[in-house]
Structure formats: structure tokens, C-alpha cells
Coordinates of C-alpha atoms in Angstrom, one line a residue:
Chain A
M26 CA 129.2 65.3 80.0
A27 CA 130.0 63.3 83.1
K28 CA 131.5 59.9 83.1
T29 CA 129.1 57.0 82.6
L30 CA 129.6 53.4 83.6
V31 CA 128.8 50.7 81.2
F32 CA 128.5 47.2 82.9
G33 CA 127.0 43.7 82.6
H34 CA 125.5 41.3 85.4
Q35 CA 126.9 40.0 88.4
N36 CA 129.0 36.5 88.0
P37 CA 129.9 38.2 84.4
D38 CA 130.0 35.6 81.5
T39 CA 131.5 36.4 78.2
D40 CA 128.6 37.9 76.7
T41 CA 128.3 40.2 79.7
I42 CA 131.8 41.5 79.2
A43 CA 132.0 41.7 75.5
A44 CA 128.6 43.7 75.5
A45 CA 130.1 46.1 78.0
L46 CA 133.5 46.5 75.9
A47 CA 131.3 47.0 73.0
T48 CA 128.7 49.3 74.1
S49 CA 131.3 51.7 75.8
F50 CA 133.0 52.1 72.4
F51 CA 130.1 52.3 70.4
L52 CA 129.0 55.1 72.5
N53 CA 132.1 57.0 72.8
T54 CA 132.5 56.7 69.1
A55 CA 128.9 57.2 67.6
Y56 CA 127.9 59.5 70.4
Q57 CA 131.1 61.0 71.6
A58 CA 129.8 60.0 75.2
D59 CA 132.2 59.4 77.8
T60 CA 131.7 55.8 79.1
E61 CA 134.0 53.3 80.8
A62 CA 133.2 49.4 80.3
V63 CA 133.6 47.8 83.9
A64 CA 132.4 44.4 85.5
L65 CA 130.8 43.5 88.4
G66 CA 133.4 40.7 89.0
E67 CA 136.5 38.8 87.7
P68 CA 136.3 37.2 84.2
N69 CA 135.4 33.4 84.4
A70 CA 137.8 30.9 82.7
E71 CA 136.1 30.9 79.4
T72 CA 136.0 34.6 79.1
Q73 CA 139.8 34.8 80.3
F74 CA 140.3 32.5 77.3
A75 CA 138.9 34.8 74.8
L76 CA 140.0 38.0 76.4
D77 CA 143.9 36.5 76.2
Y78 CA 143.0 35.3 72.6
F79 CA 142.2 38.6 71.5
K80 CA 144.8 40.7 73.8
V81 CA 142.3 42.4 75.7
S82 CA 142.5 43.5 79.3
A83 CA 139.7 42.5 81.4
P84 CA 137.6 45.4 82.4
R85 CA 137.7 47.1 85.9
V86 CA 136.0 45.3 88.6
I87 CA 133.8 47.8 90.6
E88 CA 131.7 47.0 94.0
Q89 CA 129.5 50.2 93.6
A90 CA 128.7 52.3 90.9
D91 CA 130.3 55.9 91.7
T92 CA 128.9 57.9 88.7
D93 CA 125.6 59.6 88.7
T94 CA 124.4 57.6 85.4
V95 CA 125.2 54.1 84.2
V96 CA 124.3 51.9 80.9
L97 CA 123.4 48.2 81.8
V98 CA 124.1 45.5 79.3
D99 CA 123.0 42.0 79.2
H100 CA 120.7 42.2 82.3
N101 CA 117.9 44.8 83.2
E102 CA 116.8 43.6 86.7
A103 CA 118.0 45.0 89.5
G104 CA 118.7 41.8 91.6
Q105 CA 121.3 41.0 88.9
S106 CA 122.9 44.4 89.0
V107 CA 125.2 46.5 91.1
A108 CA 124.1 46.7 94.5
N109 CA 123.5 50.8 94.7
L110 CA 121.8 50.4 91.2
A111 CA 118.7 52.4 92.9
D112 CA 121.0 55.2 93.7
V113 CA 122.1 56.2 90.0
T114 CA 120.2 56.7 86.7
V115 CA 120.0 54.1 84.2
T116 CA 120.2 56.0 80.9
G117 CA 120.6 52.8 78.6
V118 CA 119.7 49.2 78.4
Y119 CA 120.9 46.7 75.5
D120 CA 119.7 43.4 76.7
H121 CA 118.1 39.9 75.5
H122 CA 116.3 38.8 78.6
K123 CA 112.9 38.9 80.0
I124 CA 112.4 42.5 81.2
N125 CA 111.7 43.8 84.7
F126 CA 112.3 47.5 84.9
K127 CA 111.4 51.0 85.7
S128 CA 112.7 54.1 84.8
A129 CA 111.6 57.8 86.0
A130 CA 111.8 59.2 82.7
P131 CA 112.4 58.2 78.7
M132 CA 115.5 56.4 78.4
Y133 CA 117.4 54.3 75.7
F134 CA 116.0 50.6 76.2
I135 CA 117.0 48.1 73.6
N136 CA 115.9 44.6 74.2
M137 CA 115.6 42.0 71.5
P138 CA 115.3 38.2 71.7
Y139 CA 118.5 37.4 69.9
G140 CA 120.8 34.6 70.8
S141 CA 123.3 37.2 72.6
T142 CA 123.9 41.0 73.5
A143 CA 126.6 41.0 71.3
T144 CA 124.4 40.1 68.4
I145 CA 122.1 43.2 69.0
L146 CA 125.5 45.6 69.1
Y147 CA 126.3 44.0 65.9
Y148 CA 123.7 45.5 64.3
E149 CA 123.7 48.8 66.0
Y150 CA 127.1 49.2 65.0
K151 CA 126.0 48.3 61.2
N152 CA 123.2 50.6 61.7
A153 CA 125.4 53.6 62.7
N154 CA 128.2 52.8 60.3
V155 CA 130.7 52.6 62.8
T156 CA 133.7 50.4 62.3
I157 CA 134.4 47.4 64.8
P158 CA 137.9 47.0 66.0
A159 CA 139.3 43.8 65.6
A160 CA 140.0 43.0 69.1
I161 CA 136.1 44.0 70.2
A162 CA 134.8 42.1 67.2
G163 CA 136.6 39.2 68.7
M164 CA 134.8 39.5 72.0
M165 CA 131.6 39.9 70.4
A166 CA 132.1 37.1 68.2
S167 CA 133.3 34.9 71.1
A168 CA 130.0 36.2 73.1
I169 CA 127.6 34.9 70.6
I170 CA 129.5 31.6 70.4
S171 CA 129.2 31.2 74.4
D172 CA 125.5 32.3 74.8
T173 CA 124.6 30.3 71.7
L174 CA 126.8 27.2 72.2
L175 CA 128.1 27.7 68.8
L176 CA 124.7 28.3 67.3
K177 CA 123.2 25.1 68.7
S178 CA 121.2 26.5 71.7
P179 CA 117.4 26.9 71.1
T180 CA 118.1 30.7 72.0
T181 CA 119.7 31.0 68.6
T182 CA 118.0 33.4 66.1
P183 CA 118.4 33.9 62.5
M184 CA 120.2 37.1 63.6
D185 CA 123.3 35.4 65.2
Q186 CA 124.7 33.3 62.3
P187 CA 125.3 36.2 60.1
A188 CA 126.6 38.5 63.0
L189 CA 128.9 36.0 64.1
E190 CA 130.0 35.2 60.5
A191 CA 130.7 38.8 59.9
L192 CA 132.3 39.6 63.6
A193 CA 134.5 36.5 62.9
E194 CA 135.8 38.1 59.6
L195 CA 136.5 41.4 61.4
A196 CA 138.4 39.6 64.0
G197 CA 140.4 37.6 61.7
L198 CA 139.2 34.3 63.1
D199 CA 139.5 32.1 60.1
D200 CA 137.7 28.9 61.6
Y201 CA 135.4 30.3 64.2
K202 CA 134.4 26.8 65.0
A203 CA 137.6 25.5 66.1
Y204 CA 138.2 28.6 68.1
G205 CA 134.7 28.2 69.5
L206 CA 135.3 24.7 70.6
A207 CA 138.3 25.4 72.3
M208 CA 136.8 28.7 74.1
L209 CA 133.8 26.4 75.4
K210 CA 136.0 23.7 76.6
A211 CA 138.2 26.2 78.6
G212 CA 135.0 27.1 80.3
T213 CA 134.1 23.5 81.1
D214 CA 137.4 22.6 83.2
L215 CA 135.5 22.3 86.6
S216 CA 138.2 20.1 88.4
T217 CA 140.0 23.3 89.7
R218 CA 136.9 25.2 91.1
T219 CA 135.4 24.8 94.5
A220 CA 132.0 23.8 95.0
K221 CA 130.9 27.4 95.8
Q222 CA 132.5 28.3 92.6
L223 CA 130.8 25.8 90.8
I224 CA 127.0 26.6 92.1
D225 CA 127.7 30.6 92.1
G226 CA 129.8 31.0 89.0
D227 CA 127.0 31.8 86.6
A228 CA 124.3 31.9 89.3
K229 CA 121.4 34.7 88.7
S230 CA 118.6 35.5 91.1
F231 CA 114.9 35.8 90.2
D232 CA 111.8 37.0 92.0
M233 CA 109.0 34.6 91.1
N234 CA 106.0 35.9 92.9
G235 CA 107.8 36.8 96.3
Q236 CA 110.1 33.8 96.2
T237 CA 113.6 34.5 95.4
I238 CA 115.0 31.7 93.1
R239 CA 118.6 31.2 92.5
I240 CA 119.1 29.5 89.4
G241 CA 123.2 28.2 88.8
Q242 CA 124.4 26.5 85.6
V243 CA 127.5 25.0 84.7
N244 CA 128.7 23.5 81.2
T245 CA 130.6 20.5 81.2
V246 CA 131.5 17.5 78.8
D247 CA 130.4 15.0 81.6
I248 CA 127.6 15.6 83.8
E249 CA 128.5 12.9 86.4
D250 CA 131.7 14.4 86.8
V251 CA 129.8 17.3 88.3
F252 CA 127.6 14.9 90.6
A253 CA 130.5 12.9 91.7
R254 CA 130.9 16.0 93.8
R255 CA 127.3 16.0 95.1
D256 CA 128.3 16.1 98.8
E257 CA 130.3 18.8 98.4
L258 CA 127.6 20.9 96.1
V259 CA 124.8 20.3 98.5
A260 CA 126.9 21.8 101.4
A261 CA 127.7 24.8 99.5
I262 CA 124.0 25.3 98.4
E263 CA 122.9 24.7 102.0
Q264 CA 125.1 27.2 103.5
E265 CA 124.1 29.6 100.9
L266 CA 120.4 29.4 101.0
A267 CA 121.0 29.8 105.0
E268 CA 123.3 33.0 104.6
D269 CA 122.0 34.7 101.7
G270 CA 118.1 34.2 102.1
Y271 CA 117.2 32.4 98.9
D272 CA 114.0 30.6 99.1
T273 CA 115.4 27.8 96.3
F274 CA 118.4 26.7 94.7
V275 CA 118.1 25.4 91.5
F276 CA 121.3 24.1 90.0
V277 CA 121.6 23.2 86.3
V278 CA 124.3 20.9 84.9
T279 CA 124.4 21.2 81.2
N280 CA 126.6 18.8 78.8
I281 CA 127.3 21.1 76.1
L282 CA 128.5 18.2 73.7
D283 CA 125.1 16.4 73.9
S284 CA 122.8 19.4 74.9
D285 CA 121.3 17.7 77.8
S286 CA 121.0 18.8 81.4
E287 CA 120.4 17.5 85.0
V288 CA 119.1 19.5 87.8
L289 CA 119.5 19.7 91.3
V290 CA 116.6 21.4 93.6
L291 CA 117.4 22.3 97.1
G292 CA 115.5 24.8 99.6
A293 CA 111.6 25.5 99.6
N294 CA 109.5 24.8 96.7
Q295 CA 111.1 21.6 95.4
A296 CA 108.4 19.8 94.3
K297 CA 106.8 22.8 92.6
V298 CA 110.2 23.3 90.5
A299 CA 110.1 19.7 89.4
A300 CA 106.5 19.9 88.7
A301 CA 107.1 23.0 86.6
F302 CA 108.8 20.5 84.0
D303 CA 106.2 17.7 84.7
K304 CA 109.3 15.4 86.4
D305 CA 109.5 13.7 89.8
L306 CA 112.6 14.3 92.1
V307 CA 114.8 11.3 92.7
A308 CA 117.5 12.2 95.4
D309 CA 116.8 16.2 94.8
R310 CA 117.2 15.8 90.9
F311 CA 115.7 15.2 87.7
A312 CA 116.7 15.1 84.2
L313 CA 116.1 17.6 81.3
P314 CA 117.1 16.2 78.0
G315 CA 117.4 18.8 75.2
V316 CA 117.4 21.3 77.7
V317 CA 120.7 23.6 77.5
S318 CA 119.2 27.3 77.9
R319 CA 118.5 28.7 81.4
K320 CA 116.6 31.5 79.9
K321 CA 114.8 29.9 77.2
Q322 CA 114.1 26.6 78.9
V323 CA 114.2 27.0 82.4
V324 CA 113.3 30.3 83.7
P325 CA 109.8 30.4 81.5
P326 CA 108.4 27.2 83.1
L327 CA 109.3 28.3 86.4
T328 CA 108.1 31.4 86.2
A329 CA 104.9 30.1 84.8
A330 CA 104.4 27.7 87.6
F331 CA 105.2 30.2 90.3
E332 CA 102.7 32.9 88.9
A333 CA 99.9 30.3 88.2
Chain B
M22 CA 102.0 33.1 62.2
A23 CA 98.6 34.0 63.9
K24 CA 97.5 37.6 63.8
T25 CA 98.9 40.0 66.2
L26 CA 97.2 43.5 67.2
V27 CA 99.2 46.6 67.1
F28 CA 97.8 49.5 69.1
G29 CA 99.0 52.9 71.1
H30 CA 97.4 53.9 74.6
Q31 CA 93.9 54.8 75.7
N32 CA 92.6 58.1 74.8
P33 CA 94.5 58.0 71.4
D34 CA 96.5 60.9 70.2
T35 CA 98.2 61.7 66.9
D36 CA 101.4 59.8 67.7
T37 CA 99.6 56.9 69.0
I38 CA 97.5 56.1 65.9
A39 CA 100.6 56.9 63.6
A40 CA 102.6 54.7 65.6
A41 CA 100.2 52.0 65.1
L42 CA 99.7 52.5 61.6
A43 CA 103.4 52.7 60.9
T44 CA 104.6 49.8 62.8
S45 CA 102.0 47.5 61.5
F46 CA 102.9 48.3 58.0
F47 CA 106.6 48.0 59.1
L48 CA 106.4 44.5 60.6
N49 CA 104.4 43.4 57.7
T50 CA 106.6 44.7 55.1
A51 CA 110.1 44.0 56.7
Y52 CA 109.3 40.7 58.7
Q53 CA 106.5 39.5 56.8
A54 CA 104.3 39.7 59.9
D55 CA 100.4 39.4 59.9
T56 CA 99.5 42.4 62.3
E57 CA 96.7 45.0 62.3
A58 CA 96.6 48.4 63.5
V59 CA 93.9 49.0 65.8
A60 CA 93.2 51.8 68.4
L61 CA 91.6 51.9 71.9
G62 CA 89.4 54.7 71.1
E63 CA 88.2 57.2 68.3
P64 CA 90.6 59.5 67.1
N65 CA 90.7 63.2 68.6
A66 CA 89.7 66.3 66.5
E67 CA 93.6 67.0 65.9
T68 CA 94.4 63.4 64.7
Q69 CA 91.0 63.2 62.6
F70 CA 92.3 66.4 60.7
A71 CA 95.5 64.6 59.9
L72 CA 93.5 61.1 58.8
D73 CA 91.4 63.5 56.6
Y74 CA 94.4 65.1 55.0
F75 CA 96.3 62.2 54.3
K76 CA 93.3 60.3 53.2
V77 CA 93.9 57.4 55.9
S78 CA 90.9 55.3 57.3
A79 CA 90.8 55.6 61.5
P80 CA 92.0 52.3 62.7
R81 CA 89.3 49.8 64.0
V82 CA 88.4 50.6 67.8
I83 CA 88.8 47.6 70.0
E84 CA 87.4 46.9 73.4
Q85 CA 89.6 43.8 74.2
A86 CA 92.6 42.4 72.5
D87 CA 91.2 39.3 71.0
T88 CA 94.5 37.8 69.7
D89 CA 97.3 35.7 71.5
T90 CA 100.1 38.1 70.9
V91 CA 99.9 42.4 70.6
V92 CA 102.7 44.7 70.0
L93 CA 102.4 48.2 72.2
V94 CA 103.1 51.4 70.8
D95 CA 103.6 54.9 72.3
H96 CA 103.0 53.3 75.8
N97 CA 104.4 50.4 78.1
E98 CA 102.1 50.8 81.0
A99 CA 99.5 48.4 81.7
G100 CA 97.2 51.0 83.3
Q101 CA 97.3 52.8 79.9
S102 CA 96.6 49.9 77.6
V103 CA 94.0 47.3 76.6
A104 CA 92.0 46.4 79.8
N105 CA 92.8 42.5 78.9
L106 CA 96.4 43.1 78.4
A107 CA 97.4 40.4 81.3
D108 CA 95.8 37.9 79.1
V109 CA 97.6 38.4 76.0
T110 CA 101.6 38.1 75.1
V111 CA 103.4 41.4 74.5
T112 CA 105.8 40.7 71.7
G113 CA 107.0 43.8 70.9
V114 CA 107.2 47.6 72.3
Y115 CA 107.9 50.8 70.5
D116 CA 107.7 53.8 72.9
H117 CA 109.3 56.8 74.1
H118 CA 107.8 57.2 77.7
K119 CA 109.2 56.1 81.2
I120 CA 109.2 52.3 81.7
N121 CA 107.5 50.3 83.9
F122 CA 107.1 47.0 82.1
K123 CA 107.4 43.1 83.0
S124 CA 107.7 40.2 80.4
A125 CA 108.2 36.7 81.2
A126 CA 110.5 36.2 78.2
P127 CA 113.0 38.1 76.2
M128 CA 111.2 40.3 73.4
Y129 CA 111.4 43.2 71.2
F130 CA 111.4 46.3 73.6
I131 CA 112.5 49.6 71.6
N132 CA 112.3 52.8 73.8
M133 CA 114.0 55.8 72.9
P134 CA 113.9 59.4 74.6
Y135 CA 113.0 60.9 71.3
G136 CA 110.2 63.6 70.7
S137 CA 107.7 61.0 69.3
T138 CA 107.3 57.2 68.6
A139 CA 107.0 58.2 64.9
T140 CA 110.5 59.4 65.4
I141 CA 111.9 55.9 66.4
L142 CA 110.1 54.5 63.5
Y143 CA 111.3 56.4 61.1
Y144 CA 114.8 55.5 62.0
E145 CA 113.7 51.9 62.2
Y146 CA 112.4 52.0 58.4
K147 CA 115.8 53.9 57.3
N148 CA 117.8 51.1 59.3
A149 CA 115.8 48.3 57.4
N150 CA 115.7 50.0 54.1
V151 CA 111.9 49.9 53.8
T152 CA 110.4 52.4 51.8
I153 CA 107.4 54.5 53.9
P154 CA 104.1 55.0 51.8
A155 CA 103.2 58.7 51.5
A156 CA 100.0 58.6 53.5
I157 CA 101.9 56.7 56.7
A158 CA 104.8 59.2 56.1
G159 CA 102.1 62.2 56.5
M160 CA 100.8 60.3 59.5
M161 CA 104.4 60.2 61.0
A162 CA 105.0 63.6 60.1
S163 CA 101.8 64.9 62.1
A164 CA 102.6 62.6 64.8
I165 CA 106.0 64.4 65.6
I166 CA 104.5 67.8 65.0
S167 CA 101.8 67.1 67.5
D168 CA 104.2 65.4 70.1
T169 CA 106.8 68.4 69.9
L170 CA 104.4 71.1 69.1
L171 CA 106.4 71.9 65.8
L172 CA 109.4 71.2 67.3
K173 CA 109.0 73.8 70.2
S174 CA 108.3 71.4 73.3
P175 CA 111.2 70.4 75.5
T176 CA 110.7 66.8 74.5
T177 CA 112.1 67.6 71.2
T178 CA 115.5 65.9 70.5
P179 CA 118.1 66.5 67.8
M180 CA 116.6 63.3 65.9
D181 CA 113.0 64.7 65.4
Q182 CA 113.6 67.4 62.9
P183 CA 115.7 65.5 60.4
A184 CA 112.9 62.9 60.6
L185 CA 110.2 65.3 60.5
E186 CA 111.9 67.0 57.3
A187 CA 112.4 63.5 55.5
L188 CA 108.7 62.4 56.3
A189 CA 107.2 65.6 55.2
E190 CA 109.0 65.1 51.8
L191 CA 107.9 61.7 51.5
A192 CA 104.4 62.7 52.3
G193 CA 104.5 65.8 49.7
L194 CA 104.2 68.3 52.5
D195 CA 105.6 71.3 51.1
D196 CA 105.3 73.5 54.1
Y197 CA 104.9 71.2 57.0
K198 CA 105.0 74.5 59.4
A199 CA 101.7 76.1 57.9
Y200 CA 100.3 72.3 57.8
G201 CA 101.1 71.4 61.3
L202 CA 99.8 74.8 62.5
A203 CA 96.5 74.1 60.9
M204 CA 96.6 70.8 62.7
L205 CA 97.3 72.0 66.1
K206 CA 94.5 74.4 65.9
A207 CA 92.3 71.8 64.9
G208 CA 92.9 70.2 68.0
T209 CA 92.2 73.1 70.1
D210 CA 88.6 73.9 69.5
L211 CA 87.4 73.0 72.7
S212 CA 83.9 74.9 72.4
T213 CA 82.2 71.7 71.1
R214 CA 83.5 69.3 73.7
T215 CA 82.0 68.3 76.9
A216 CA 83.8 68.8 80.1
K217 CA 84.2 65.1 80.5
Q218 CA 85.6 65.1 77.1
L219 CA 88.0 67.8 78.1
I220 CA 89.3 66.3 81.2
D221 CA 89.4 62.8 79.9
G222 CA 90.3 63.4 76.0
D223 CA 94.1 62.9 76.7
A224 CA 94.0 61.7 80.2
K225 CA 96.5 59.0 81.6
S226 CA 96.9 57.2 85.0
F227 CA 100.2 56.8 86.7
D228 CA 100.6 54.8 89.9
M229 CA 103.0 56.7 92.0
N230 CA 103.9 55.1 95.2
G231 CA 100.5 53.4 95.6
Q232 CA 98.5 56.5 94.8
T233 CA 96.8 56.5 91.1
I234 CA 97.5 59.8 89.9
R235 CA 95.1 60.8 86.7
I236 CA 96.8 63.5 84.6
G237 CA 94.9 65.0 82.0
Q238 CA 95.8 68.0 79.4
V239 CA 94.2 70.0 77.0
N240 CA 95.9 72.4 74.3
T241 CA 94.2 75.9 73.6
V242 CA 95.3 79.2 72.5
D243 CA 93.3 80.9 75.6
I244 CA 93.8 79.2 78.9
E245 CA 91.2 81.4 80.3
D246 CA 88.7 80.1 77.5
V247 CA 88.9 76.7 79.6
F248 CA 88.8 77.9 83.1
A249 CA 85.6 79.9 82.1
R250 CA 84.1 76.5 82.5
R251 CA 85.5 75.9 85.8
D252 CA 82.2 74.8 87.5
E253 CA 81.7 72.2 84.8
L254 CA 85.3 70.8 84.8
V255 CA 85.3 70.4 88.8
A256 CA 81.9 68.4 88.7
A257 CA 83.3 66.2 85.8
I258 CA 86.6 65.6 87.8
E259 CA 85.0 65.1 90.8
Q260 CA 82.4 62.5 89.6
E261 CA 85.5 60.6 87.9
L262 CA 87.5 60.4 91.1
A263 CA 84.4 59.1 92.7
E264 CA 83.6 56.8 90.2
D265 CA 86.9 55.5 88.7
G266 CA 88.8 55.4 92.3
Y267 CA 91.6 57.6 91.2
D268 CA 93.5 59.3 94.2
T269 CA 94.3 62.8 92.6
F270 CA 93.2 64.4 89.2
V271 CA 95.9 66.6 87.9
F272 CA 94.2 68.9 85.0
V273 CA 96.9 70.8 82.7
V274 CA 95.6 73.3 80.4
T275 CA 98.3 74.2 77.9
N276 CA 98.7 77.4 75.7
I277 CA 100.4 76.0 72.5
L278 CA 101.2 79.6 71.3
D279 CA 102.7 80.8 74.6
S280 CA 104.3 77.6 75.7
D281 CA 102.6 78.0 79.5
S282 CA 100.6 75.9 81.2
E283 CA 97.8 76.1 84.5
V284 CA 97.3 73.2 86.6
L285 CA 93.9 72.4 88.5
V286 CA 94.4 69.6 91.1
L287 CA 91.5 68.0 92.7
G288 CA 91.0 64.8 94.9
A289 CA 93.7 63.4 97.7
N290 CA 97.5 65.0 97.5
Q291 CA 96.6 68.7 96.6
A292 CA 99.4 70.1 98.5
K293 CA 102.0 67.5 97.6
V294 CA 101.3 68.2 94.0
A295 CA 101.7 71.9 94.3
A296 CA 104.8 71.2 96.2
A297 CA 106.2 69.2 93.7
F298 CA 106.7 72.2 91.6
D299 CA 107.6 74.8 94.5
K300 CA 104.1 76.2 94.1
D301 CA 101.1 77.2 96.2
L302 CA 97.6 76.4 95.3
V303 CA 95.2 79.2 94.9
A304 CA 91.7 78.2 94.3
D305 CA 93.2 74.7 93.5
R306 CA 95.1 76.0 90.9
F307 CA 98.9 76.9 89.9
A308 CA 100.8 78.5 87.2
L309 CA 103.7 76.6 85.1
P310 CA 105.2 79.1 83.0
G311 CA 107.1 77.6 80.3
V312 CA 105.6 74.0 81.0
V313 CA 104.0 72.5 78.1
S314 CA 105.1 68.5 78.2
R315 CA 103.3 66.1 80.8
K316 CA 106.0 63.5 79.8
K317 CA 109.2 65.6 80.4
Q318 CA 107.7 68.4 82.9
V319 CA 104.8 67.1 85.0
V320 CA 105.3 63.4 85.3
P321 CA 108.8 63.6 86.6
P322 CA 108.5 66.1 89.2
L323 CA 105.4 64.4 90.4
T324 CA 106.9 60.6 90.4
A325 CA 110.0 62.2 92.4
A326 CA 107.8 63.9 95.2
F327 CA 105.4 61.0 95.6
E328 CA 108.3 58.3 95.5
A329 CA 110.7 60.7 98.1

């Protein structure tokens, strides 16, 4: 069997990197597959903290998929995937996002509305009776902590906590809360990042009724720290809108301690974006108290507003 | 929790009916869901044989989904589903076909390239430690027999035989081969069916690069028996092409004993359809020796030819 690459979305986050590592090991062990976990970018600061803690090497970064077959994790939409996705066959998907996918043949497509892809994979390992190595369990626990903000995000499901507890034990993490807080904080040191890195570090593109909406998000412990750099951020966003052909940029700044967000909207459709949340724009901004999840609390109202 | 309807594709076959029954019982038992198995049409002769054998009532036939939420089994494409699918939320899919699906939110979408949806469900029950009642096990065994032609179709996977054997035992089927042959034969008595029933009994529509291709299939033990009614069949197909706006009708007549098919093509794209299989049309027909599976051996070459 020819080699298959396993990778998550562009601008990889902790769940994307952990899911690629966990899926590749799972497929190689349970199905004697020949897969390699790779990534579409370098790890972010949070993920690097987890990789360092569990002494795991970051997956090799690829620009193009150079195998015939690939497995996608933590995404299923072409716009978030490798550039030459149309040239290869997707033989499997493990994901927990909304679906926008076509295949030419039956295939493995496992999507569940759990807090992280790592949660889905924990149960796949369990059902197949495959032992999770400690380092991979540590990365999977980190992924659940990251995607659910330590089980506090509204994306958290009843499946996540048991998975996190079991993985923490396998990984030898005696106090996963203390570890998780340290890891999340490692991801919020924004001072060393350029404006371009801030707006784009976690950004994803969504096609909404013909409009390309780019949604970036940063986690912080002080929202006004980020908006102190507003002029820089606006310039970076306007440059990206002009160069990359996005219609609209939605930049979500989230306080992970208070679970609140502030949103900056630039480009076309400004009023439509604000109206999707019943908000008015003041200086291109509006507040979203209680909102921390792009997937659960930002994308669905936007999709509904654009497709109405 | 409001009620959720569970149903398979239009023109239900044995796997679609069995999967709806099995999924509804599974969700109600494993997740305390409030679901009802329904169907988008009456059972065919083969399915009725199985329902009678295992003393199971046919699911209620619906025209429209009148709940907010639905679960799709044995299909995922809107063109094969309930007419008002766009008005409801799909919360789950269990399927084994190619994928063409969009959702607004994360959801359960379990697609595996196994021989039948019932095979997937067998393993879901097993992983969740839910006991399958004998009558449902009998319907699931019938579905595997139907979709894999007693494990002889090229759609058969290594997952199907163990599932069929376990389900036959749960159902108290001592000789599943003898039962299966009787069930398959019950489905091939074509003499009592009108031409319209023959062309449409198992037909599905596929969007291929903007063309709507309708593909019907009948199983028989004598292909020329079917083509003896060619004039009737052509008239029925031409009427359907005119009335329902399909571009092309591909009618596959399969000998389930010899595992061969003959294909009748009418409407637009005749030459393109034949060329997809490297065949020439003679009197709108061509032979496909060794071909029994629409999904595995008919749809993929057609899709490739239309999307080239």
C-alpha cells in the first residue's frame, strides 16, 4: 500500500497537530496502514508548549500533498486544506466541524459534534482496543484542553471530560488543570507576534453564499491589550483583504479567563455581520459577551445571516 | 427532546429499511433518543419477504418530514432524500455511499466503505454494547445479503462476513445462504411489475457536472426476460425523461446468478455514458460482464467521465 499523508487544517492549532499524530499512529497500528502525520504549517506557541512538554517532534510541514491518498483531520472543507487537495483522493476524514464535502466513492468519514477531534480519536482507539502511547495521549489531552478551553467552552460535550481524564492518566499528567492553564497561557503571549501573525495565526476561510469570509481569532487574558494595536491590525487586515481576495474579515479577540469576545469587522458586509448577532458596529467593533467559540457561536449565526 | 425521524433513500431497498429500523432502535436504546423509523416508499418484494420472515411491520411511509430533526441512513445526497430536506436539520447520517453533503453545524456523520449500512450499524451496536433484538438482527442480516448479493458483489468488504454471521446467529438463521437465496429470488420476480415499476423501483438520481443522471437497476435471473419488454421499458423511460427533467436514464439489468449486467441508455449523453465504460452502443445497449454494483462499478466511471 502506498503511503498516505495525514494532516489537519492550515494555520494548525493543537487539535489539528495532535489529531494528525494520533490518527497516523492509530491507522498504522490498527489497520497496518502506511501513513505519516504532517502539517500545513509550523506549530503555534501553545502547540509548541505541548510538544515540548511531551517531547514530541513537530510533524513535517508540507506545501503540497505528494501522495495519491490523504486522510484529513480536524477539517473537511477544501478551503482549509492543502492547496492541491483536488489532485489527491481523500480516503478518510476525522472531524468535528460542519460538513462541506464531496467524494467520488464511499470512504471513511467520521464526524462527531464533540469538543475536539482528539475526543473522537480517543473513542476510536478504545473501540479498536489499541493502546495509546503516553506522548500521543499527552498531545490528545492537550488538544481537548485547547479546543474546549479546559472544558469551559460551549463546544464541550459530555464525551470530552471522560476522554480528557483517561488521556491525562495515560500521559502521566497528575494535574491536567494546572498543565492546561500553563499551556493556554503559553498560547496567549501576543506581544512577540506581528499584526499579520495575530490576524492570521488561527484564521479560516468560509464560503457563505458566494462571499469569502475570513475569520481569525486570538485568545488573550486582556482584550484591550490587543486593541491597543488596532492601527497595525487594521492595516494588516486591509492588506490581506486586498491581496487574497477575501470579501470580509472578522477578527475575534477572546478573553479566555472571562469567556467574552470583541469582534472587529472589515471589508464588505460589515453591517450584515453585526446584524447576524443583533449588534451595531461602533468603530467597526462590537462586543459578544459569553462568546468564545468560533465554530459554535460565530460561524452558525453568520452562515444563517448570509444564507437567509 | 422532540421526535426525530430516521429514514433511508427514496425507492427503499432492504438495506435502507433495515438501517432505519436498526438506527432508530440503537439511538433510542443507547442515547435515550426519541426517534421513529419511517420510509420514503413501500417495501419492494425482496424487503417484504424479509419483513414477513422476521415478522416486522414495514415502517410508516412519509411524504414530508414533519419534525425539526432527521437522521439519514443509506444515503446522504439531497436528491435521494425526502422532498423537504432543506426545511429540516440533519443531526446524523449513517451511510456507505459517496459523499455530497453540507451541514450548518457539527453533527454525527458516519460513513464507511462497507458492503451495507447494516454492517456499519452492527459495529456501532457492538462498540456501544447494545444487544440487537432478533428481528432487527434478521433485517440487518437481510440487508447485508441484499447489498452484497450474498457476499459476492465487489462491494463486499472484510467487515461484512463477520457481521453477517453474527447477525444470522442473533436472528436464529441457521442457514443464511439458503435464506438469502430465497430472499434474493423473491426480489427478482419481475413479471408482475409494470415497466414503470421496473425502471423506477430502485432508481436514484445523480448530479454529474450539472447533468441529472437517473440510474435504475433490476436484478434478475435472466437478462433477456427483461429485454423482451424493451418497447415498454423505452416508452416508460422516455416518458420519465420528459416529465421529470432528467437528462439521461441509465437502466442496468443485472443477472445475480452470473454477476453480469446489460445497460440500456436513453436521453442525452448516450455516447458519453458508453464511452465511460469503453463500450459502443448497439441499439442503445451495451454489456458489462462482471458488473453488479451500481455504486462501485457504475457510478464511479460515470462520475469520472462527466467531471473530466
